[in-house]
Short mmCIF file of C-alpha atoms in Angstrom, two decimals:
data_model
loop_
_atom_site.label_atom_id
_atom_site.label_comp_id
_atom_site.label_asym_id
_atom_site.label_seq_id
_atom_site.Cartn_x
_atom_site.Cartn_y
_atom_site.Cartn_z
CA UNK A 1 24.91 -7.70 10.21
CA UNK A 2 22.40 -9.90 11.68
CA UNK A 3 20.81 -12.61 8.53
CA UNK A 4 17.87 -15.12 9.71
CA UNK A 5 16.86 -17.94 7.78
CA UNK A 6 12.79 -18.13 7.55
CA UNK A 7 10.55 -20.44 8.96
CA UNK A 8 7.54 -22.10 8.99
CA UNK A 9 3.71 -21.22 8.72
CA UNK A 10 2.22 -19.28 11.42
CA UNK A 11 0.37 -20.47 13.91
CA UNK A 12 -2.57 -18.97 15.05
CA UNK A 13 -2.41 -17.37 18.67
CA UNK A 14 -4.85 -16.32 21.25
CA UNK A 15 -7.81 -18.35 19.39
CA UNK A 16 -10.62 -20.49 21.50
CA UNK A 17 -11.57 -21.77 18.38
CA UNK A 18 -10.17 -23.24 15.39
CA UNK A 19 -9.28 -20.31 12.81
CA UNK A 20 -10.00 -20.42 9.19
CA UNK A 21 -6.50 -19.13 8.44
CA UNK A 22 -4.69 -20.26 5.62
CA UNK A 23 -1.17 -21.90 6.76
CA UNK A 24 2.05 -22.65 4.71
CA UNK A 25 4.16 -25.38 5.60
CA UNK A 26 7.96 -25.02 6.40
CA UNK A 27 9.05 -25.72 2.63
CA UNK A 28 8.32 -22.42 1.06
CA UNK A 29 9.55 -23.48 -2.36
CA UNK A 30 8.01 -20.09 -4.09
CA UNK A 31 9.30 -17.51 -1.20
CA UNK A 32 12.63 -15.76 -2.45
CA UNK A 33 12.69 -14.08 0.80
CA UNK A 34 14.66 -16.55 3.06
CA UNK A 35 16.84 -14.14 4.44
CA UNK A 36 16.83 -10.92 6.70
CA UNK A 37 18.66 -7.69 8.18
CA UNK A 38 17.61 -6.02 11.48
CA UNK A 39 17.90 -2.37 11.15
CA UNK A 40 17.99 -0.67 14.69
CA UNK A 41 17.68 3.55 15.01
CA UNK A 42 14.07 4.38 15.84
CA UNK A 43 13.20 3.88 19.48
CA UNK A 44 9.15 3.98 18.63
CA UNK A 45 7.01 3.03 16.73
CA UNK A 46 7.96 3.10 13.23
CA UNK A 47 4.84 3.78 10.84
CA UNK A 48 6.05 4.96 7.49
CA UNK A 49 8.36 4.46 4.80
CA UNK A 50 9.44 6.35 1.85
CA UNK A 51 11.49 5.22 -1.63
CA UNK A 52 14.27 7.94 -2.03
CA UNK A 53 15.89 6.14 -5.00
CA UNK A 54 16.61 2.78 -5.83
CA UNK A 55 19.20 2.30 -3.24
CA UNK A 56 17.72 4.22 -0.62
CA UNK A 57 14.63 4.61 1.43
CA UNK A 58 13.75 7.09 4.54
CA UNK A 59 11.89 5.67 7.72
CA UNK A 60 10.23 7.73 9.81
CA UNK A 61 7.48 7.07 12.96
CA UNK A 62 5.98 7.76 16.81
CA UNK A 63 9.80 9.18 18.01
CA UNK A 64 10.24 12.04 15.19
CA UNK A 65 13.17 10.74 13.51
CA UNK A 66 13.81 10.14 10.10
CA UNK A 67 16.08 7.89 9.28
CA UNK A 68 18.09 7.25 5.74
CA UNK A 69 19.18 3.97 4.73
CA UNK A 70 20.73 1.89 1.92
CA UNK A 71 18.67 -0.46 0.49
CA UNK A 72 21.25 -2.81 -0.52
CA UNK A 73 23.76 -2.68 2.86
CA UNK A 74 21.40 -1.83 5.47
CA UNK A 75 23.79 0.82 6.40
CA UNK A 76 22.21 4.14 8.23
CA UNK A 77 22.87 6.67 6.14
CA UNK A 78 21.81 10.00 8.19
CA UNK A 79 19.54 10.97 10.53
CA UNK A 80 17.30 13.82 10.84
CA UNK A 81 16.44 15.76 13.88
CA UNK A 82 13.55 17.82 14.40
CA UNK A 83 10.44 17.28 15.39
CA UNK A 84 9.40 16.76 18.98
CA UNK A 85 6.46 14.24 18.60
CA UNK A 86 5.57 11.61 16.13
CA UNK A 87 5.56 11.85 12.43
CA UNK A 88 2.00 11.99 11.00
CA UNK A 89 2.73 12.06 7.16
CA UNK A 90 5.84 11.70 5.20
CA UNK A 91 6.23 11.96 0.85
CA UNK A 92 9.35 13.29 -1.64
CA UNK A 93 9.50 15.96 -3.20
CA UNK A 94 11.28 15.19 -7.01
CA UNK A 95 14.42 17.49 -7.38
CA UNK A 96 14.12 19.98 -9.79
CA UNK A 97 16.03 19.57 -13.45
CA UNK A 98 18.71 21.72 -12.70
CA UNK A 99 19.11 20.08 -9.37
CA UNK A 100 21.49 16.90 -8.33
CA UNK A 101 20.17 14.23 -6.97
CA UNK A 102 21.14 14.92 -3.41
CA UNK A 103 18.93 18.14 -2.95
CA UNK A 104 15.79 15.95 -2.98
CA UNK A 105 13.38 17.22 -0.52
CA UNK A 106 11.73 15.08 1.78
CA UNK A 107 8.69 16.58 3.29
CA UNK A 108 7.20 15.69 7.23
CA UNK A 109 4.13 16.35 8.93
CA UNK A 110 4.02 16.33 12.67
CA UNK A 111 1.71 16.41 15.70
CA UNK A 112 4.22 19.02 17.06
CA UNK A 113 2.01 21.26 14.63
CA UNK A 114 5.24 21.95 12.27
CA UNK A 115 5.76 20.35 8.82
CA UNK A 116 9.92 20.14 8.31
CA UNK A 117 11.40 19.98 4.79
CA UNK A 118 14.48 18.60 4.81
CA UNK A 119 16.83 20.25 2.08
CA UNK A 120 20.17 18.49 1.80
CA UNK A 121 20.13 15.23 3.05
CA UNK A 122 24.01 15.23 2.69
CA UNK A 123 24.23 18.03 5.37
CA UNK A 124 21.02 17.33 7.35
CA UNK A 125 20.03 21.21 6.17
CA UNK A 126 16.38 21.37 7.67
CA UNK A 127 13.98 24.32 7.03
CA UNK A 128 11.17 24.20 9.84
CA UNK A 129 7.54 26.12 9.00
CA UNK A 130 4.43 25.92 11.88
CA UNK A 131 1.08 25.25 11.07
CA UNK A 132 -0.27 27.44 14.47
CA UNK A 133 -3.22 24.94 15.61
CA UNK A 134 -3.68 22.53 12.94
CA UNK A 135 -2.07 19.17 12.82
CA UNK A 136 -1.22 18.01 9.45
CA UNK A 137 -1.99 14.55 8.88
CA UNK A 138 -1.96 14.11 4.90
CA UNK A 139 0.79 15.54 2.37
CA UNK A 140 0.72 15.66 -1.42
CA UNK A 141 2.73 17.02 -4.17
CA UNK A 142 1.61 18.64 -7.02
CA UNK A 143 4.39 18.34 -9.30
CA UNK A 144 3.60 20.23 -12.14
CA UNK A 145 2.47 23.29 -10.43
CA UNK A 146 5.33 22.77 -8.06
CA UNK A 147 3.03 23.21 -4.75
CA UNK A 148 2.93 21.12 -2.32
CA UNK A 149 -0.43 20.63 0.01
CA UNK A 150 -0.40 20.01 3.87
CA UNK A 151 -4.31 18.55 5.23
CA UNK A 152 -5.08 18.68 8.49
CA UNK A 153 -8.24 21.06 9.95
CA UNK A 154 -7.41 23.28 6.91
CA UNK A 155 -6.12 22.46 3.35
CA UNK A 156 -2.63 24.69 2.82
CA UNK A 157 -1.25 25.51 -0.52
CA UNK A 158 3.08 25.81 -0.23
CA UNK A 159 6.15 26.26 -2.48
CA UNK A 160 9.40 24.69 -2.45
CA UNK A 161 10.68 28.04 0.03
CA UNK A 162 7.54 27.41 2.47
CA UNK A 163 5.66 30.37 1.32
CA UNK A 164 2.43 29.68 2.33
CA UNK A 165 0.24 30.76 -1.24
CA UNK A 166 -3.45 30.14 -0.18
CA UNK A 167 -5.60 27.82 2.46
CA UNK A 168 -8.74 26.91 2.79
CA UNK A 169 -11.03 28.15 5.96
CA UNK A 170 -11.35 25.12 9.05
CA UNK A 171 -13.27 22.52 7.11
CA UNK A 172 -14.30 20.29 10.14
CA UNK A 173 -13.21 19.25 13.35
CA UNK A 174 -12.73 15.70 11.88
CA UNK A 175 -9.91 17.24 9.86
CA UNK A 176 -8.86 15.65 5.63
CA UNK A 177 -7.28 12.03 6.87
CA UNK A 178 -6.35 11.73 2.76
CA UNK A 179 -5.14 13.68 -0.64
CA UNK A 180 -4.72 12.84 -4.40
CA UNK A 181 -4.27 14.95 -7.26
CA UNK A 182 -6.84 14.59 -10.55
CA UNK A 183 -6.86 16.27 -13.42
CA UNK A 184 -7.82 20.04 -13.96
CA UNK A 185 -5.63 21.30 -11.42
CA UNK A 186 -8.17 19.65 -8.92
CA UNK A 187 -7.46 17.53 -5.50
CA UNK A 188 -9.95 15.04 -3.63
CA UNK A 189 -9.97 15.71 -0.06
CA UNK A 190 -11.08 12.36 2.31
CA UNK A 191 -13.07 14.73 5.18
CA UNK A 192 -15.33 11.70 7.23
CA UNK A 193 -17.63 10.37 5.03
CA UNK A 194 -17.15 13.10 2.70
CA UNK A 195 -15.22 13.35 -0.55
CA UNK A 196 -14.73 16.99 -1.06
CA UNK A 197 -13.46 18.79 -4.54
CA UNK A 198 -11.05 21.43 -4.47
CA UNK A 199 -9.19 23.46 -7.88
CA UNK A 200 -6.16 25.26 -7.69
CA UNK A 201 -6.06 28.53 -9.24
CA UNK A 202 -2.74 29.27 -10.00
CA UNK A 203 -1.90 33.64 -10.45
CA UNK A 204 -2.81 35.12 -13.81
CA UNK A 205 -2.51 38.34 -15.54
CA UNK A 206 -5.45 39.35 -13.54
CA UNK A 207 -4.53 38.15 -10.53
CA UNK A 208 -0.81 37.68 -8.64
CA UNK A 209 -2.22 35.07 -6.21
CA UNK A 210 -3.26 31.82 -5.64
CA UNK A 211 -6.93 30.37 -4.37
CA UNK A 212 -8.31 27.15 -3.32
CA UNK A 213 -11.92 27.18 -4.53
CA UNK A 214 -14.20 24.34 -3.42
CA UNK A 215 -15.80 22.92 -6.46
CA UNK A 216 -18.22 19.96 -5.02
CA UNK A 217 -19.18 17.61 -2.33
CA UNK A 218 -19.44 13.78 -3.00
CA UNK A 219 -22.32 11.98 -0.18
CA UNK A 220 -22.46 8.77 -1.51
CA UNK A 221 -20.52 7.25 1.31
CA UNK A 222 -21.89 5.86 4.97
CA UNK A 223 -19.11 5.64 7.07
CA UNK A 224 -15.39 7.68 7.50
CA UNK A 225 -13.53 7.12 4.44
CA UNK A 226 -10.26 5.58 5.68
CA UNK A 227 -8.51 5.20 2.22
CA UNK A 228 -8.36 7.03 -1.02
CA UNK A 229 -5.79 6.38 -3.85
CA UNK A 230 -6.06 6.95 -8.10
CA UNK A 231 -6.42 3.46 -10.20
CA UNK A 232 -5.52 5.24 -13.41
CA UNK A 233 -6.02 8.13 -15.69
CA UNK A 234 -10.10 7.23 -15.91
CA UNK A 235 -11.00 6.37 -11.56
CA UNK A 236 -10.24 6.79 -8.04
CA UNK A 237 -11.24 4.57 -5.52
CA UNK A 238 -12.37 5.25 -1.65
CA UNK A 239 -13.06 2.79 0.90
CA UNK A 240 -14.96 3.23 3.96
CA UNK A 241 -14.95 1.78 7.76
CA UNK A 242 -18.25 0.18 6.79
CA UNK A 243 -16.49 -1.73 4.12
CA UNK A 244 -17.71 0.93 0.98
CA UNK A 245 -15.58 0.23 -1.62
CA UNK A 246 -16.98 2.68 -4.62
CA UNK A 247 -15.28 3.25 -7.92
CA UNK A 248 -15.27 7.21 -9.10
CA UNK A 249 -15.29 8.72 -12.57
CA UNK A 250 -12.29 10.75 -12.46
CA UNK A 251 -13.01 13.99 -14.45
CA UNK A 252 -16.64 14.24 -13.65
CA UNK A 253 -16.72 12.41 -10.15
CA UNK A 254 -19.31 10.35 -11.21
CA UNK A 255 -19.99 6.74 -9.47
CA UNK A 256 -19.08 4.21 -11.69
CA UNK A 257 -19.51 1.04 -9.63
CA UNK A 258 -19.70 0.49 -5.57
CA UNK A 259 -19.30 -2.91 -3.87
CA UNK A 260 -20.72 -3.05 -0.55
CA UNK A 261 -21.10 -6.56 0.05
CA UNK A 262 -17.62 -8.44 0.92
CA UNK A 263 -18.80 -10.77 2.67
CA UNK A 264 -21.19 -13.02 0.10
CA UNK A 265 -18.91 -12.82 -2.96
CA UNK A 266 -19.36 -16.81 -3.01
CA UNK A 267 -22.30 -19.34 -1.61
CA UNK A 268 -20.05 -21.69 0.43
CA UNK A 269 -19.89 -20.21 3.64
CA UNK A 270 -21.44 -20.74 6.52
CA UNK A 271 -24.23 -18.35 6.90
CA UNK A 272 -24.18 -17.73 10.79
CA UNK A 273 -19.78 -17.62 10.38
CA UNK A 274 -20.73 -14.44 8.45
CA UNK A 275 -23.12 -12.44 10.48
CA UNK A 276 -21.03 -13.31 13.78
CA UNK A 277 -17.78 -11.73 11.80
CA UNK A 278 -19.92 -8.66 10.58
CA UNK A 279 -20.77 -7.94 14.02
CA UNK A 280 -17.23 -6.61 14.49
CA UNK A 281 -16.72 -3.18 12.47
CA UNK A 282 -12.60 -3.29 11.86
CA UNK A 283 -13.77 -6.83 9.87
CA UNK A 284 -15.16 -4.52 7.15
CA UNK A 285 -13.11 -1.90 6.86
CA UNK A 286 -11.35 -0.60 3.91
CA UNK A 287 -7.63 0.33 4.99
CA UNK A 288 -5.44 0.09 2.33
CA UNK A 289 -5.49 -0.22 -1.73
CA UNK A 290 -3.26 -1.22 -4.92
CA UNK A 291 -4.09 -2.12 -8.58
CA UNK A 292 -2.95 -2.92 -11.90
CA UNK A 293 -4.49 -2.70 -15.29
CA UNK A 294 -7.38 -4.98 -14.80
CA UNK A 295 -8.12 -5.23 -10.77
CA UNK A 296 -8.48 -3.33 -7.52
CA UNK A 297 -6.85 -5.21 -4.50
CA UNK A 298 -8.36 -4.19 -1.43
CA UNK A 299 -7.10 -4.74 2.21
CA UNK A 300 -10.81 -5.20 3.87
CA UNK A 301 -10.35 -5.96 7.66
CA UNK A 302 -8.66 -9.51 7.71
CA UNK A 303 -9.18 -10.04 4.44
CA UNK A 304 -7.51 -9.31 0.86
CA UNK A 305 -10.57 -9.10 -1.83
CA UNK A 306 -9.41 -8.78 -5.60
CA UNK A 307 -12.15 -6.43 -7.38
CA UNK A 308 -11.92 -6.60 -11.34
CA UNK A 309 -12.86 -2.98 -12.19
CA UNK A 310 -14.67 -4.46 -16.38
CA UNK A 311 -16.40 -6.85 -14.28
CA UNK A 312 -17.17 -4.55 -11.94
CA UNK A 313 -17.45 -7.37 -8.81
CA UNK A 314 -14.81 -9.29 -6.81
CA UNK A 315 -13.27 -12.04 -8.61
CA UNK A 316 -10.94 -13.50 -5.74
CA UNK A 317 -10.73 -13.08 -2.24
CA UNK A 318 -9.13 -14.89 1.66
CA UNK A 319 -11.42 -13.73 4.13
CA UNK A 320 -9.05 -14.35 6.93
CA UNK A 321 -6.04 -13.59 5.48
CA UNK A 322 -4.66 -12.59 8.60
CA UNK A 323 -5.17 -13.12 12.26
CA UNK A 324 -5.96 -9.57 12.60
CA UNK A 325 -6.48 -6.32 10.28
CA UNK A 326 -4.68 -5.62 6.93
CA UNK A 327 -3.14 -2.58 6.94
CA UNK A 328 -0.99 -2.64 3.84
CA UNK A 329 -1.27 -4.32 0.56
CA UNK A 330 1.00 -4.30 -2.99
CA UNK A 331 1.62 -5.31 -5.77
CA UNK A 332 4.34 -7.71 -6.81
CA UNK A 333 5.43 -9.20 -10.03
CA UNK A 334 3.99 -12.43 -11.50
CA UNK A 335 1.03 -11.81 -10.17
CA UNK A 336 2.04 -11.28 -6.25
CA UNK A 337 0.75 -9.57 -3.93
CA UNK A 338 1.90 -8.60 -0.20
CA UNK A 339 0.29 -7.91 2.72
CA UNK A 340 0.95 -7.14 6.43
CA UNK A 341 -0.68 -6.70 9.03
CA UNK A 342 -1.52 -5.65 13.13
CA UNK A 343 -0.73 -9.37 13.98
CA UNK A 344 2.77 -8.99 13.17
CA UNK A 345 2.54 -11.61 10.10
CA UNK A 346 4.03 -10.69 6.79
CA UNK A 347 2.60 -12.80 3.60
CA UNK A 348 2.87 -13.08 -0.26
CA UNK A 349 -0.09 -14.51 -2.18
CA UNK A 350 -0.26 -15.77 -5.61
CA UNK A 351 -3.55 -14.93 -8.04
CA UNK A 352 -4.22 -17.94 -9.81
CA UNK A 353 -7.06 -18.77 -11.99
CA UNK A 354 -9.77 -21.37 -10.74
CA UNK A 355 -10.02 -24.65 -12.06
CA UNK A 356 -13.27 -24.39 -13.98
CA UNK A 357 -15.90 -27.12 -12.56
CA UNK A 358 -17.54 -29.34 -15.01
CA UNK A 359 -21.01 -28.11 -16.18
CA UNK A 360 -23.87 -30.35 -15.31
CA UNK A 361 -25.39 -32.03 -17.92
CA UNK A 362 -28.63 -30.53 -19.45
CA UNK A 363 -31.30 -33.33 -20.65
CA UNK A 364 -31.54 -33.63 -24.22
CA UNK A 365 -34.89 -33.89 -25.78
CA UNK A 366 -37.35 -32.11 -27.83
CA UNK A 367 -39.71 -30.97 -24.92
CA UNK A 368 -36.02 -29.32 -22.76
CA UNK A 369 -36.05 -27.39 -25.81
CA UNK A 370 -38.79 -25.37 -24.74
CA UNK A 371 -38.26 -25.06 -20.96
CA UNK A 372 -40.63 -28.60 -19.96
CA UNK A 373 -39.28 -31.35 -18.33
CA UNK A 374 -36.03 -32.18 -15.37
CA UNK A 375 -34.56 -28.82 -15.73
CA UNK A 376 -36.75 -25.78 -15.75
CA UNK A 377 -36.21 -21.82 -15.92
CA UNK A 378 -37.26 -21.65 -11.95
CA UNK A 379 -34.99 -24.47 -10.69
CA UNK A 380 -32.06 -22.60 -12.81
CA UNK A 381 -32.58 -19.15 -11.54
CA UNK A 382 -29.67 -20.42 -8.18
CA UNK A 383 -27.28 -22.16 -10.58
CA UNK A 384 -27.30 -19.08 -12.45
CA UNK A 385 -26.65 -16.88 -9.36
CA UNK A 386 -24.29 -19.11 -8.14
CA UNK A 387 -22.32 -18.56 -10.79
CA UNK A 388 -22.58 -14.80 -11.00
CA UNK A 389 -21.71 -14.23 -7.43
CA UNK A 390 -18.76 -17.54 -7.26
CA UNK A 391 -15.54 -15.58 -7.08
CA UNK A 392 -13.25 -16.99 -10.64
CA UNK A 393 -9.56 -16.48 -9.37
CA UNK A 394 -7.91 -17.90 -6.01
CA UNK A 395 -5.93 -16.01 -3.41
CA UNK A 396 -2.82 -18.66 -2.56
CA UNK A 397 -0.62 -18.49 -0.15
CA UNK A 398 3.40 -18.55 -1.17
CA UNK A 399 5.21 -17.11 1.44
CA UNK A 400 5.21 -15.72 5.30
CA UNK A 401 7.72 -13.87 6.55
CA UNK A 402 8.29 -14.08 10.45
CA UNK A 403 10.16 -11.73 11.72
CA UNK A 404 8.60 -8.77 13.87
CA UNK A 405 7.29 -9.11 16.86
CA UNK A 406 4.06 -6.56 16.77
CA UNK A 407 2.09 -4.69 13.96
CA UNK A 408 3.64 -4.43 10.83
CA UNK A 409 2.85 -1.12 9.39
CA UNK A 410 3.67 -1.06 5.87
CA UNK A 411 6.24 -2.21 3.40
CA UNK A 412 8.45 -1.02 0.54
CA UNK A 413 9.19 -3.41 -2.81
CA UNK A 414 13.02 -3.09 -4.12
CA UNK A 415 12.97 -5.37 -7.45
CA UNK A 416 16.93 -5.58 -7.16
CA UNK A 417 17.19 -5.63 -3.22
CA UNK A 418 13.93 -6.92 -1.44
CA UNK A 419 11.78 -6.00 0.53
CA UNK A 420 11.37 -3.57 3.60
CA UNK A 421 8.67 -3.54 6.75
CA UNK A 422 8.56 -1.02 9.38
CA UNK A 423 6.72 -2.35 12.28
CA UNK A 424 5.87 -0.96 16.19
CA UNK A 425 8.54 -3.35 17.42
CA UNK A 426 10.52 -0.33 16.63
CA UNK A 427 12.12 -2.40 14.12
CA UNK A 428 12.85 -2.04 10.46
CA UNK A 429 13.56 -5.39 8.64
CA UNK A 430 14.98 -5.81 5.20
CA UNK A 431 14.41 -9.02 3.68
CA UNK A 432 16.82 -10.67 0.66
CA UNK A 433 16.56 -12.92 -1.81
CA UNK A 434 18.40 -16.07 -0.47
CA UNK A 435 19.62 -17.28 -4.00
CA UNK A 436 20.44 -14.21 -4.99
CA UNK A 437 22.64 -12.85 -2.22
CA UNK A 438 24.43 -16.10 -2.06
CA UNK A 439 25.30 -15.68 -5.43
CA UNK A 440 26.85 -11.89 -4.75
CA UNK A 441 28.59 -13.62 -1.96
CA UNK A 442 30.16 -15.96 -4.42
CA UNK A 443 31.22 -13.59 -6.82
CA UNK A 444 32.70 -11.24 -4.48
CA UNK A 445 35.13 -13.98 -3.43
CA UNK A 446 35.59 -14.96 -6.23
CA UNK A 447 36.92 -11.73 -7.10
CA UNK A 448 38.97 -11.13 -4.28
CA UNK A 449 40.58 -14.68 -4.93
CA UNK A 450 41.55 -13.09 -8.29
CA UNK A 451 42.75 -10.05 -6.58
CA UNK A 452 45.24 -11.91 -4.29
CA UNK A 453 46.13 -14.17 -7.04
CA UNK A 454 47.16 -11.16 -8.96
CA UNK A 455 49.07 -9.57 -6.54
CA UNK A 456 51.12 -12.57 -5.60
CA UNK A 457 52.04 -13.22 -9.04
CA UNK A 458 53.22 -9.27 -9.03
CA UNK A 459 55.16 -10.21 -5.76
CA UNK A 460 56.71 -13.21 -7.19
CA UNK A 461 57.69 -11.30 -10.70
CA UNK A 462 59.17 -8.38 -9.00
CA UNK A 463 61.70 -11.07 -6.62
#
C-alpha cells in the first residue's frame, strides 16, 4: 500500500507568460485529502468510473478491462475480460428485487462494435451481444421499463437477456455522443448540434412489440452539443463547443433561459485578455455539468462558471481554473465543488458569498429628487449594468491534489472513503481523509492491544 502526503500549489508549466491561475500555498488547512493509494491494473488509458455500491466502484478505459475495486482497501476485487479495444461507455444496471446484490449488471460499450453485460461479478459470468457496424458510444437505463438503450449511428432498445426490442434507422454519420431519460417514456438524444426527441412505446393489447418513434427536433443550438445531463424534475441542460449553455423545459422542451456569453459575466477584465482567449475554441466549450437545488455548475474550457437557474445568469465563476480544459466537475458537501482536468491537476473550490461593496453615496437635495443635479439617470445607466452583469458569489480555492502525472479524466465522491480519479497515466488514485484514517489506524490498535491483553490474561489464568 503506497500513502503520499500532499503538497503544495501548482505551478504553472509550459507558460511564456505569467498565468492568471489561482495558486494555494503548501498549508491546505481546508483539504481533508492529505493522503493517497496508487491502484495499478489498467495498462491504458483509464477514462471512466462507475459507483457499484458504497464500498465498491468499477474502472474501466483505452485497454478493455474493467476492473472492480474496494473503495475502502484499494484491494482489486475482479477483473473482467472481454473486449478487444477500448471502452466507449460504461453505467449499472440496479438488480432486480428478487435479486442479491451480487447479480448487479454492469453494462459496456466498445469500439470492438460489441456491448458486454457482465452478469455475476462474483464469477466474472459475461454475456457478449454485437452491434454489426455501429459503435456505441452512449448507454442509458430506463429503469422502470427495464430497457436499456445503446447510441451510437442508431438508437437500440434492449432487455436485461439482450433481446434486441426495437432501433431506430442510421440517424447520422455524426452518431448520438449523449442520452437521458424525461418523462413520458421519452429520451433526449445529443446528435451534433441537434437535440432530438424520441418515446418509447412499450407492447399493448394491440400490439406485442416495441417502437422508437421520433417525436421532435430541437435547433436552437450552434455548435456540437458535447454535454447533456437532467437538473431536476422541471429542466435539462446542454452545452455546446461554442460555449451554449441553454436551459430546457423538460415536458414540453421549451427554452427556458440560454447563456451564451461566459466570458463578460463581470467588467474587470481586460478587454483584449478576452478576445485573445476566445480565439481558441476548447476555451468555450461546455464539457461537463453538476447542480443542486439552486445552481448549474458548468465546466466551460478552463473555467468553472456557477449559473443560478431563478436568476437565470452566472453568479460566480474562475476563468482559468485550470492550466488546461475541465473535463469533470461535482458536487461536494458544504458547498464544494471538484474539478479535474487535461493538465493533470485535481482541485476543490469553495462557493462563498461576496463581500458586498459599499454603495456610493447619492446627493441629497430637493432638485436629486427629480433626476437634476451630480447624479443623473444617463450617468447611472453603467453603475446599474455593472451591477447586473458583476458575478455575487466567489469561486475559492481549498485544495489541489497532485498526484497524476497526465489528464485526469473524471472522479468518483465516497462520503465515508474519499475520493477516486482515473487518469491516462494509466493510474487510478484513491485519496483519504488524513484525520480520519489516522484515527481508524488508532482504533484498530487499540483493539488489537485489547486483544493480546486478553489473551495473555487467558494464558496466565489457565497456568
Amino acid at each position: 500500500m503506497l500513502r503520499w502526503l500532499i503538497g503544495g500549489g501548482r505551478e504553472p508549466q509550459g507558460l511564456a507568460e505569467k498565468s492568471p491561475l489561482q495558486t494555494i500555498g503548501e498549508e491546505q488547512t481546508q483539504n481533508p485529502y492529505t493522503e493517497l493509494l496508487v491502484l495499478k491494473a489498467h495498462h491504458d488509458i483509464v477514462r471512466f468510473l462507475v459507483r457499484l455500491d458504497d464500498c465498491r466502484f468499477a474502472s474501466a478505459g483505452d485497454d478493455g478491462l474493467v476492473v472492480i475495486w474496494n473503495a475502502q482497501t484499494g484491494e482489486k476485487l475482479l477483473e473482467l475480460n472481454g473486449h478487444t479495444q477500448k471502452i466507449t461507455a460504461i453505467t449499472t444496471i440496479p438488480s432486480l428485487e428478487a435479486c442479491e446484490e451480487k447479480n448487479q449488471l454492469i453494462l459496456t460499450a466498445s469500439a470492438d462494435r460489441t456491448v458486454i453485460i457482465s452478469l455475476n461479478l462474483e464469477e466474472s459470468e459475461i454475456a457478449v451481444v454485437t452491434q454489426g457496424t455501429s459503435i456505441d458510444i452512449c448507454l442509458t437505463v430506463l429503469q422502470r421499463l427495464d430497457v436499456w438503450l445503446s447510441g451510437g449511428n442508431d438508437l437500440c432498445v434492449w432487455n436485461r437477456k439482450l433481446d434486441l426490442l426495437c432501433k431506430t434507422s442510421h440517424l447520422s454519420d455524426t452518431g448520438i455522443s449523449a442520452l437521458i431519460e424525461i418523462p413520458k417514456n421519452c429520451v433526449v438524444a445529443a446528435v451534433g448540434k441537434e437535440l432530438i426527441i424520441f418515446r418509447l412505446v412499450a407492447p399493448t393489447e394491440g400490439s406485442l412489440e416495441w417502437d422508437i418513434l421520433e417525436v421532435k427536433r430541437l435547433l436552437d443550438h450552434q455548435d456540437n452539443i458535447l454535454s447533456l445531463a437532467n437538473v431536476n424534475d422541471l429542466n435539462f441542460v446542454t452545452g455546446s463547443h461554442v460555449g451554449e449553455l441553454i436551459i430546457w423545459n423538460i415536458l414540453d422542451w421549451t427554452v427556458q433561459a440560454c447563456e451564451r456569453n461566459f466570458w463578460d459575466p463581470s467588467p474587470q477584465l481586460d478587454t483584449q485578455q478576452e478576445i485573445k482567449l476566445c480565439q481558441k475554441p476548447n476555451d468555450i466549450s461546455i464539457h461537463h455539468f453538476t447542480w443542486d437545488e439552486e445552481n448549474v455548475f458548468a465546466a466551460v474550457g478552463r473555467g468553472l462558471y456557477v449559473y443560478n437557474l431563478q436568476m437565470k445568469r452566472v453568479t460566480a465563476c474562475q476563468k482559468t481554473a485550470h492550466d488546461s480544459v475541465v473535463l469533470h466537475v461535482a458536487r461536494l458537501p458544504d458547498r464544494q465543488l471538484i474539478s479535474c482536468s487535461e493538465d493533470g491537476s485535481v482541485r476543490i473550490w469553495e462557493l462563498r458569498e461576496k463581500p458586498q461593496l459599499a454603495a456610493e453615496p447619492v446627493p441629497t437635495g430637493f432638485f436629486n429628487m427629480w433626476g437634476f443635479g451630480r447624479v443623473n439617470k444617463q450617468a447611472s445607466q453603467p453603475v446599474k449594468k455593472q451591477q447586473e452583469n458583476a458575478t455575487s458569489c466567489l469561486l475559492e480555492l481549498v485544495g489541489d491534489l497532485i498526484g497524476h502525472s497526465s489528464s485526469v479524466e473524471m472522479f468518483l465522491y465516497f462520503e465515508d472513503h474519499g475520493l477516486v480519479t482515473c487518469s491516462a497515466d494509466h493510474l487510478i488514485i484513491l485519496w483519504k481523509n488524513g484525520e480520519r484514517e489516522s484515527g481508524l489506524r488508532s482504533l484498530k490498535l487499540f483493539q488489537k492491544l485489547e486483544e493480546n491483553d486478553i489473551y495473555l490474561r487467558s494464558l496466565l489464568l489457565r497456568k
